[in-house]
Amino acid sequence: MTNIQTPHIKPNGVEIAETILLPGDPLRAKFIAETFLEDAKCFNEVRGMLGYTGTYKGKKISVMGTGMGPASIGIYSYELIHFFGVKNLIRIGTCGALQPEVKLYDVILGMASSTNSNYLHQYNIPGQLSLPASFYLLNKAYKVANEKGVDTHVGNILCSEIFYNADKNAMENWIKMGILAVEMESTALYANAIAAGVNALTILTVSDSLVTGEETTPEERQTAFTKMMEIALELA
Ligand code: HPA
């Protein structure tokens, strides 16, 4: 039992597992805990950023919300890694497709993360740092997705710090460079994990397409999310 607490996570003695799933929405963390985990115990309620630890097929696993954007996931992932010893961090979220072959509800494994944010400035890298996912988690997730027959794209994703961009052409050059989809958290997660020598992966479900303008409803997203969650849970 640990009594460690941070400004944003107060587990009150509930253990946090070495492997954690990280949806953006804390209520989705609650849903995952209640639907898929056995003996789930809540380990965080600070700022409503719910976190739970339980077991899946006998293996200990945690799930916690991260909020939106690099700043928010940057805080939570840093504290999970440095104060609670988390070793495998798997973001599960939605994204906007940037390529015509990427369809609504497809699953994307973020092999690498690119960004328009300043998150990497803190490392004072004398050039452009590339941010790969953990090959260990990526390889495992890809195998599970294939076994389950889930259509999966693997490639470079864009972590944008802006959702409502004033520049309507902001995606154009990212699209030309083959970026599969845009989301808002992968860079901070991968950077924190790489800097600390632990494993991170982003698994995404396509909720909208910036190519066709198609969107899904919140209800449709819930169902589509299940495929992705089942892949992520097997990584425990
Ligand atoms: N932009 C950024 N993040 C997203 C999007 C988007 O269009 N869709 C889902 N997450």
XYZ file of C-alpha atoms and ligand atoms in Angstrom:
246
model
C 0.000 0.000 0.000
C 1.339 3.405 -0.939
C 0.526 6.747 0.597
C 2.213 8.781 -2.132
C 0.111 11.610 -3.498
C 0.720 14.407 -5.993
C -1.083 17.688 -6.650
C -3.363 15.907 -9.157
C -3.531 12.264 -8.038
C -4.514 11.121 -4.535
C -4.897 7.332 -4.551
C -5.679 6.984 -0.805
C -3.816 3.699 -0.599
C -5.256 2.156 -3.796
C -2.431 0.785 -5.962
C -1.899 2.004 -9.522
C -0.936 -0.823 -11.919
C 2.223 -0.831 -14.077
C -0.055 -0.743 -17.138
C -2.650 1.990 -17.517
C -5.223 2.855 -20.173
C -5.693 6.576 -20.682
C -8.924 7.819 -22.288
C -9.324 11.598 -22.488
C -12.751 11.531 -20.831
C -12.801 10.537 -17.129
C -16.344 9.163 -17.502
C -15.009 6.825 -20.149
C -12.451 5.614 -17.601
C -15.363 4.895 -15.243
C -17.234 3.080 -18.027
C -14.202 0.910 -18.839
C -13.661 0.069 -15.162
C -17.332 -0.839 -14.649
C -17.695 -2.755 -17.935
C -14.414 -4.617 -18.341
C -12.540 -4.785 -15.018
C -13.039 -7.058 -12.034
C -12.709 -5.707 -8.481
C -12.235 -2.160 -9.782
C -11.347 0.374 -7.088
C -11.301 4.119 -7.629
C -7.831 5.623 -7.062
C -8.448 9.217 -8.055
C -11.199 11.810 -7.873
C -9.097 14.985 -7.800
C -10.584 17.488 -10.311
C -13.033 14.736 -11.330
C -10.204 12.994 -13.220
C -11.397 9.524 -12.297
C -8.920 6.648 -12.113
C -9.506 2.959 -11.290
C -7.433 -0.166 -10.729
C -8.811 -3.661 -11.250
C -8.000 -6.858 -13.093
C -8.627 -7.986 -16.660
C -8.277 -11.740 -17.359
C -6.462 -11.990 -14.027
C -3.928 -9.233 -14.783
C -3.771 -5.981 -12.840
C -4.550 -2.902 -14.937
C -5.507 0.719 -14.274
C -7.529 3.188 -16.287
C -7.652 6.960 -15.833
C -8.865 10.059 -17.691
C -6.284 12.537 -18.965
C -8.305 15.544 -20.062
C -7.671 17.147 -23.439
C -4.489 18.555 -24.950
C -0.759 18.079 -24.389
C -0.725 20.170 -21.188
C -3.303 18.017 -19.425
C -2.015 14.574 -20.453
C 1.509 15.896 -19.841
C 0.704 16.433 -16.158
C -1.040 13.123 -15.562
C 1.404 10.950 -17.492
C 4.401 12.607 -15.784
C 2.979 11.962 -12.321
C 1.958 8.385 -13.160
C 5.475 7.609 -14.416
C 7.583 9.480 -11.869
C 5.545 9.146 -8.650
C 3.601 5.922 -9.169
C 6.009 3.764 -11.201
C 3.708 3.231 -14.206
C 5.607 1.515 -17.046
C 3.096 1.017 -19.871
C 0.857 3.966 -20.813
C -1.749 3.376 -23.489
C -3.814 6.303 -24.670
C -7.192 5.367 -26.141
C -9.012 8.179 -27.851
C -10.714 9.585 -30.906
C -9.193 11.385 -33.872
C -10.024 13.191 -37.071
C -8.961 11.374 -40.259
C -6.579 13.262 -42.560
C -6.267 10.699 -45.384
C -9.017 9.422 -47.717
C -8.280 5.745 -46.962
C -8.852 6.342 -43.234
C -12.596 5.798 -42.673
C -14.949 6.507 -39.759
C -14.538 3.916 -36.965
C -11.203 2.623 -38.295
C -8.563 2.003 -35.658
C -5.179 3.740 -35.843
C -2.026 2.765 -33.983
C 0.142 5.859 -33.582
C 3.560 4.573 -34.636
C 4.953 8.101 -34.309
C 3.702 11.454 -33.128
C 4.239 14.839 -34.809
C 3.078 18.112 -33.306
C 2.363 21.810 -33.725
C 2.772 22.328 -29.964
C 5.776 23.654 -28.045
C 5.845 20.684 -25.699
C 9.263 19.487 -26.880
C 10.984 22.844 -26.289
C 11.624 21.888 -22.663
C 14.175 19.250 -23.759
C 16.410 21.766 -25.623
C 17.046 19.341 -28.492
C 19.404 20.881 -31.090
C 17.167 19.725 -33.993
C 13.847 17.927 -34.536
C 13.236 14.974 -32.227
C 11.100 12.170 -33.637
C 8.691 10.536 -31.202
C 8.082 6.836 -31.814
C 5.630 4.691 -29.889
C 7.025 1.811 -27.865
C 7.733 -0.959 -30.370
C 6.912 -3.484 -27.647
C 3.362 -2.126 -27.204
C 2.876 -1.347 -30.903
C 3.866 -4.844 -31.985
C 1.619 -6.436 -29.371
C -1.348 -4.188 -30.245
C -0.920 -4.854 -33.966
C -0.946 -8.614 -33.392
C -4.069 -8.401 -31.187
C -5.839 -6.188 -33.767
C -5.051 -8.712 -36.524
C -6.249 -11.635 -34.407
C -9.515 -9.782 -33.790
C -9.858 -8.922 -37.487
C -9.945 -5.178 -36.818
C -9.002 -2.940 -39.774
C -5.996 -1.078 -38.467
C -3.824 1.708 -39.878
C -0.330 2.134 -38.465
C 1.569 5.381 -38.955
C 2.322 8.961 -38.065
C -0.303 10.984 -36.190
C -0.519 14.701 -35.462
C -0.881 15.966 -31.901
C -2.455 19.395 -32.313
C -2.752 21.810 -29.410
C -5.566 23.623 -31.244
C -9.021 22.162 -31.894
C -10.681 25.292 -33.387
C -7.929 26.543 -35.681
C -8.349 30.057 -37.163
C -6.261 28.903 -40.120
C -8.622 26.704 -42.144
C -5.664 25.343 -44.150
C -3.662 24.358 -41.076
C -3.819 20.626 -41.902
C -2.777 20.910 -45.553
C 0.971 20.352 -45.210
C 0.577 17.680 -42.545
C -1.715 15.825 -44.958
C 0.936 16.085 -47.712
C 3.433 14.448 -45.336
C 1.172 11.420 -44.897
C -0.112 12.090 -41.383
C -3.011 9.659 -40.852
C -5.069 11.600 -38.320
C -5.165 14.467 -35.847
C -5.681 14.190 -32.088
C -4.434 16.253 -29.166
C -2.392 14.219 -26.671
C 0.135 11.808 -28.194
C 3.206 14.068 -28.246
C 3.204 14.857 -24.532
C 2.569 11.209 -23.707
C 5.347 9.887 -25.973
C 7.818 12.579 -24.908
C 7.274 11.914 -21.200
C 7.567 8.171 -21.739
C 10.697 8.413 -23.912
C 12.388 10.840 -21.496
C 11.738 8.395 -18.654
C 12.530 5.179 -20.557
C 9.045 3.667 -20.257
C 6.521 2.465 -22.857
C 3.718 4.449 -24.489
C 1.272 3.854 -27.319
C -1.712 5.740 -28.754
C -4.679 3.758 -30.078
C -7.334 5.832 -31.825
C -10.792 5.369 -33.265
C -11.708 7.702 -36.120
C -14.630 9.866 -34.948
C -14.660 12.345 -37.820
C -12.998 12.985 -41.145
C -11.378 16.255 -42.085
C -11.222 14.895 -45.657
C -14.950 14.206 -46.149
C -16.471 16.261 -43.294
C -18.279 13.157 -41.934
C -18.886 12.911 -38.174
C -20.126 10.297 -35.719
C -22.623 10.807 -32.900
C -21.593 10.333 -29.238
C -23.705 7.123 -29.132
C -22.009 5.700 -32.231
C -18.614 6.544 -30.760
C -19.346 4.561 -27.606
C -19.863 1.364 -29.612
C -16.890 1.962 -31.873
C -14.742 2.524 -28.834
C -15.302 -1.034 -27.676
C -13.081 -2.516 -30.435
C -10.235 -0.244 -29.437
C -10.667 -0.927 -25.718
C -10.547 -4.657 -26.274
C -7.224 -4.294 -28.112
C -5.855 -2.033 -25.362
C -6.977 -4.320 -22.511
C -5.020 -7.229 -23.999
C -1.819 -5.211 -23.461
C -2.013 -5.683 -19.666
N -9.034 17.392 -34.154
C -8.368 17.167 -33.020
N -8.646 16.180 -32.204
C -9.661 15.378 -32.525
C -10.394 15.562 -33.677
C -10.060 16.615 -34.534
O -10.675 16.830 -35.581
N -11.355 14.609 -33.720
C -11.197 13.865 -32.620
N -10.172 14.321 -31.891
